[in-house]
Amino acid sequence: LFVSHDITEAVQLADRILIMGRDSGSITKEIKIKFPRPRTEDIVYSKEFQILKKRVEFLSGGWHEVN
């Protein structure tokens, strides 16, 4: 178990991300990260990484739309 408030770090390190609700503390979404291991630092520059990061930001309430 790894807890992070840093979305880039979470997407880079995790095999899945659980997003919690703001008020209830319940888990509202689960996102499976399917990047191969071992992951290099360069993965953060890939298009797939950026798309997934935006999705996590959106689902966690940080963005109003996903491109």
Short mmCIF file of N, CA and C in Angstrom, two decimals:
data_model
loop_
_atom_site.label_atom_id
_atom_site.label_comp_id
_atom_site.label_asym_id
_atom_site.label_seq_id
_atom_site.Cartn_x
_atom_site.Cartn_y
_atom_site.Cartn_z
N LEU A 1 0.86 -1.17 0.00
CA LEU A 1 0.00 0.00 0.00
C LEU A 1 0.90 1.23 0.00
N PHE A 2 0.58 2.15 -0.90
CA PHE A 2 1.33 3.39 -1.03
C PHE A 2 0.33 4.52 -1.17
N VAL A 3 0.39 5.50 -0.30
CA VAL A 3 -0.54 6.62 -0.36
C VAL A 3 0.20 7.83 -0.90
N SER A 4 -0.41 8.50 -1.87
CA SER A 4 0.23 9.68 -2.47
C SER A 4 -0.83 10.69 -2.87
N HIS A 5 -0.47 11.95 -2.76
CA HIS A 5 -1.31 13.03 -3.27
C HIS A 5 -0.74 13.57 -4.57
N ASP A 6 0.37 12.98 -5.02
CA ASP A 6 1.04 13.39 -6.24
C ASP A 6 0.61 12.45 -7.37
N ILE A 7 -0.17 12.96 -8.30
CA ILE A 7 -0.74 12.11 -9.35
C ILE A 7 0.34 11.54 -10.26
N THR A 8 1.33 12.34 -10.62
CA THR A 8 2.43 11.84 -11.46
C THR A 8 3.12 10.67 -10.79
N GLU A 9 3.45 10.82 -9.52
CA GLU A 9 4.10 9.76 -8.76
C GLU A 9 3.23 8.51 -8.69
N ALA A 10 1.95 8.70 -8.44
CA ALA A 10 1.03 7.56 -8.34
C ALA A 10 0.95 6.79 -9.66
N VAL A 11 0.79 7.51 -10.78
CA VAL A 11 0.68 6.84 -12.08
C VAL A 11 1.99 6.14 -12.43
N GLN A 12 3.11 6.74 -12.07
CA GLN A 12 4.41 6.15 -12.40
C GLN A 12 4.71 4.90 -11.56
N LEU A 13 4.31 4.88 -10.31
CA LEU A 13 4.71 3.80 -9.42
C LEU A 13 3.67 2.70 -9.20
N ALA A 14 2.40 3.04 -9.38
CA ALA A 14 1.34 2.12 -8.97
C ALA A 14 0.96 1.10 -10.03
N ASP A 15 0.38 0.00 -9.59
CA ASP A 15 -0.25 -0.97 -10.48
C ASP A 15 -1.75 -0.71 -10.56
N ARG A 16 -2.27 0.00 -9.56
CA ARG A 16 -3.65 0.46 -9.60
C ARG A 16 -3.78 1.67 -8.68
N ILE A 17 -4.72 2.52 -9.02
CA ILE A 17 -4.97 3.73 -8.25
C ILE A 17 -6.41 3.69 -7.77
N LEU A 18 -6.60 3.93 -6.49
CA LEU A 18 -7.94 4.00 -5.91
C LEU A 18 -8.23 5.46 -5.60
N ILE A 19 -9.34 5.96 -6.10
CA ILE A 19 -9.73 7.34 -5.86
C ILE A 19 -10.85 7.34 -4.83
N MET A 20 -10.64 8.14 -3.80
CA MET A 20 -11.60 8.19 -2.70
C MET A 20 -12.54 9.36 -2.86
N GLY A 21 -13.76 9.20 -2.38
CA GLY A 21 -14.74 10.27 -2.38
C GLY A 21 -14.33 11.38 -1.41
N ARG A 22 -14.79 12.56 -1.68
CA ARG A 22 -14.41 13.71 -0.85
C ARG A 22 -15.02 13.66 0.55
N ASP A 23 -16.26 13.28 0.65
CA ASP A 23 -16.95 13.36 1.94
C ASP A 23 -17.01 12.02 2.68
N SER A 24 -17.29 10.97 1.95
CA SER A 24 -17.56 9.70 2.62
C SER A 24 -16.31 8.89 2.95
N GLY A 25 -15.20 9.18 2.28
CA GLY A 25 -14.01 8.38 2.48
C GLY A 25 -14.07 7.05 1.79
N SER A 26 -15.12 6.81 1.02
CA SER A 26 -15.25 5.54 0.30
C SER A 26 -14.48 5.62 -1.02
N ILE A 27 -14.17 4.47 -1.57
CA ILE A 27 -13.48 4.40 -2.85
C ILE A 27 -14.51 4.56 -3.96
N THR A 28 -14.30 5.55 -4.83
CA THR A 28 -15.25 5.84 -5.89
C THR A 28 -14.82 5.29 -7.24
N LYS A 29 -13.52 5.13 -7.45
CA LYS A 29 -13.00 4.61 -8.72
C LYS A 29 -11.74 3.81 -8.49
N GLU A 30 -11.53 2.82 -9.35
CA GLU A 30 -10.29 2.06 -9.38
C GLU A 30 -9.76 2.13 -10.81
N ILE A 31 -8.51 2.51 -10.94
CA ILE A 31 -7.87 2.59 -12.25
C ILE A 31 -6.68 1.65 -12.25
N LYS A 32 -6.66 0.71 -13.18
CA LYS A 32 -5.55 -0.22 -13.29
C LYS A 32 -4.49 0.39 -14.21
N ILE A 33 -3.26 0.35 -13.76
CA ILE A 33 -2.13 0.89 -14.52
C ILE A 33 -1.45 -0.30 -15.20
N LYS A 34 -1.41 -0.26 -16.53
CA LYS A 34 -0.91 -1.42 -17.28
C LYS A 34 0.43 -1.18 -17.95
N PHE A 35 1.20 -0.22 -17.46
CA PHE A 35 2.53 0.01 -18.01
C PHE A 35 3.43 -1.14 -17.60
N PRO A 36 4.30 -1.59 -18.52
CA PRO A 36 5.20 -2.70 -18.19
C PRO A 36 6.21 -2.30 -17.11
N ARG A 37 6.69 -3.29 -16.43
CA ARG A 37 7.75 -3.10 -15.43
C ARG A 37 9.02 -3.74 -15.94
N PRO A 38 10.17 -3.23 -15.59
CA PRO A 38 10.39 -2.05 -14.76
C PRO A 38 10.07 -0.77 -15.54
N ARG A 39 9.62 0.23 -14.82
CA ARG A 39 9.28 1.52 -15.43
C ARG A 39 10.45 2.47 -15.26
N THR A 40 10.76 3.16 -16.34
CA THR A 40 11.84 4.14 -16.28
C THR A 40 11.26 5.52 -16.01
N GLU A 41 12.11 6.45 -15.67
CA GLU A 41 11.67 7.83 -15.43
C GLU A 41 11.13 8.47 -16.70
N ASP A 42 11.55 7.99 -17.86
CA ASP A 42 11.12 8.57 -19.14
C ASP A 42 9.65 8.29 -19.46
N ILE A 43 9.04 7.37 -18.74
CA ILE A 43 7.64 7.03 -19.03
C ILE A 43 6.72 8.25 -18.87
N VAL A 44 7.10 9.18 -18.01
CA VAL A 44 6.25 10.35 -17.76
C VAL A 44 6.11 11.24 -19.00
N TYR A 45 6.97 11.06 -19.99
CA TYR A 45 6.91 11.86 -21.21
C TYR A 45 6.07 11.21 -22.32
N SER A 46 5.61 9.99 -22.09
CA SER A 46 4.85 9.29 -23.12
C SER A 46 3.43 9.82 -23.20
N LYS A 47 2.85 9.71 -24.38
CA LYS A 47 1.47 10.16 -24.60
C LYS A 47 0.50 9.37 -23.73
N GLU A 48 0.71 8.06 -23.63
CA GLU A 48 -0.16 7.20 -22.84
C GLU A 48 -0.16 7.61 -21.36
N PHE A 49 1.02 7.96 -20.86
CA PHE A 49 1.14 8.39 -19.47
C PHE A 49 0.36 9.68 -19.25
N GLN A 50 0.53 10.64 -20.15
CA GLN A 50 -0.13 11.93 -20.01
C GLN A 50 -1.65 11.79 -20.07
N ILE A 51 -2.14 10.92 -20.94
CA ILE A 51 -3.58 10.67 -21.03
C ILE A 51 -4.10 10.07 -19.72
N LEU A 52 -3.39 9.09 -19.21
CA LEU A 52 -3.81 8.45 -17.95
C LEU A 52 -3.75 9.44 -16.79
N LYS A 53 -2.72 10.26 -16.75
CA LYS A 53 -2.60 11.27 -15.70
C LYS A 53 -3.78 12.24 -15.74
N LYS A 54 -4.16 12.68 -16.93
CA LYS A 54 -5.31 13.58 -17.06
C LYS A 54 -6.59 12.90 -16.60
N ARG A 55 -6.72 11.61 -16.90
CA ARG A 55 -7.91 10.87 -16.47
C ARG A 55 -7.99 10.81 -14.95
N VAL A 56 -6.87 10.53 -14.30
CA VAL A 56 -6.84 10.48 -12.84
C VAL A 56 -7.16 11.86 -12.27
N GLU A 57 -6.58 12.91 -12.85
CA GLU A 57 -6.87 14.27 -12.39
C GLU A 57 -8.36 14.58 -12.50
N PHE A 58 -8.95 14.21 -13.61
CA PHE A 58 -10.38 14.44 -13.82
C PHE A 58 -11.22 13.70 -12.79
N LEU A 59 -10.93 12.41 -12.62
CA LEU A 59 -11.72 11.60 -11.71
C LEU A 59 -11.56 12.00 -10.25
N SER A 60 -10.43 12.63 -9.94
CA SER A 60 -10.20 13.06 -8.55
C SER A 60 -10.69 14.48 -8.32
N GLY A 61 -11.30 15.08 -9.34
CA GLY A 61 -11.87 16.41 -9.18
C GLY A 61 -10.94 17.54 -9.53
N GLY A 62 -9.79 17.23 -10.11
CA GLY A 62 -8.82 18.27 -10.43
C GLY A 62 -9.02 18.93 -11.76
N TRP A 63 -9.79 18.33 -12.68
CA TRP A 63 -10.02 18.89 -14.02
C TRP A 63 -11.50 18.80 -14.33
N HIS A 64 -11.93 19.64 -15.25
CA HIS A 64 -13.34 19.64 -15.62
C HIS A 64 -13.60 18.89 -16.92
N GLU A 65 -12.55 18.57 -17.66
CA GLU A 65 -12.75 17.81 -18.89
C GLU A 65 -11.49 17.00 -19.17
N VAL A 66 -11.66 15.94 -19.95
CA VAL A 66 -10.55 15.10 -20.37
C VAL A 66 -10.44 15.20 -21.87
N ASN A 67 -9.25 15.50 -22.37
CA ASN A 67 -9.04 15.61 -23.83
C ASN A 67 -8.73 14.26 -24.43
#
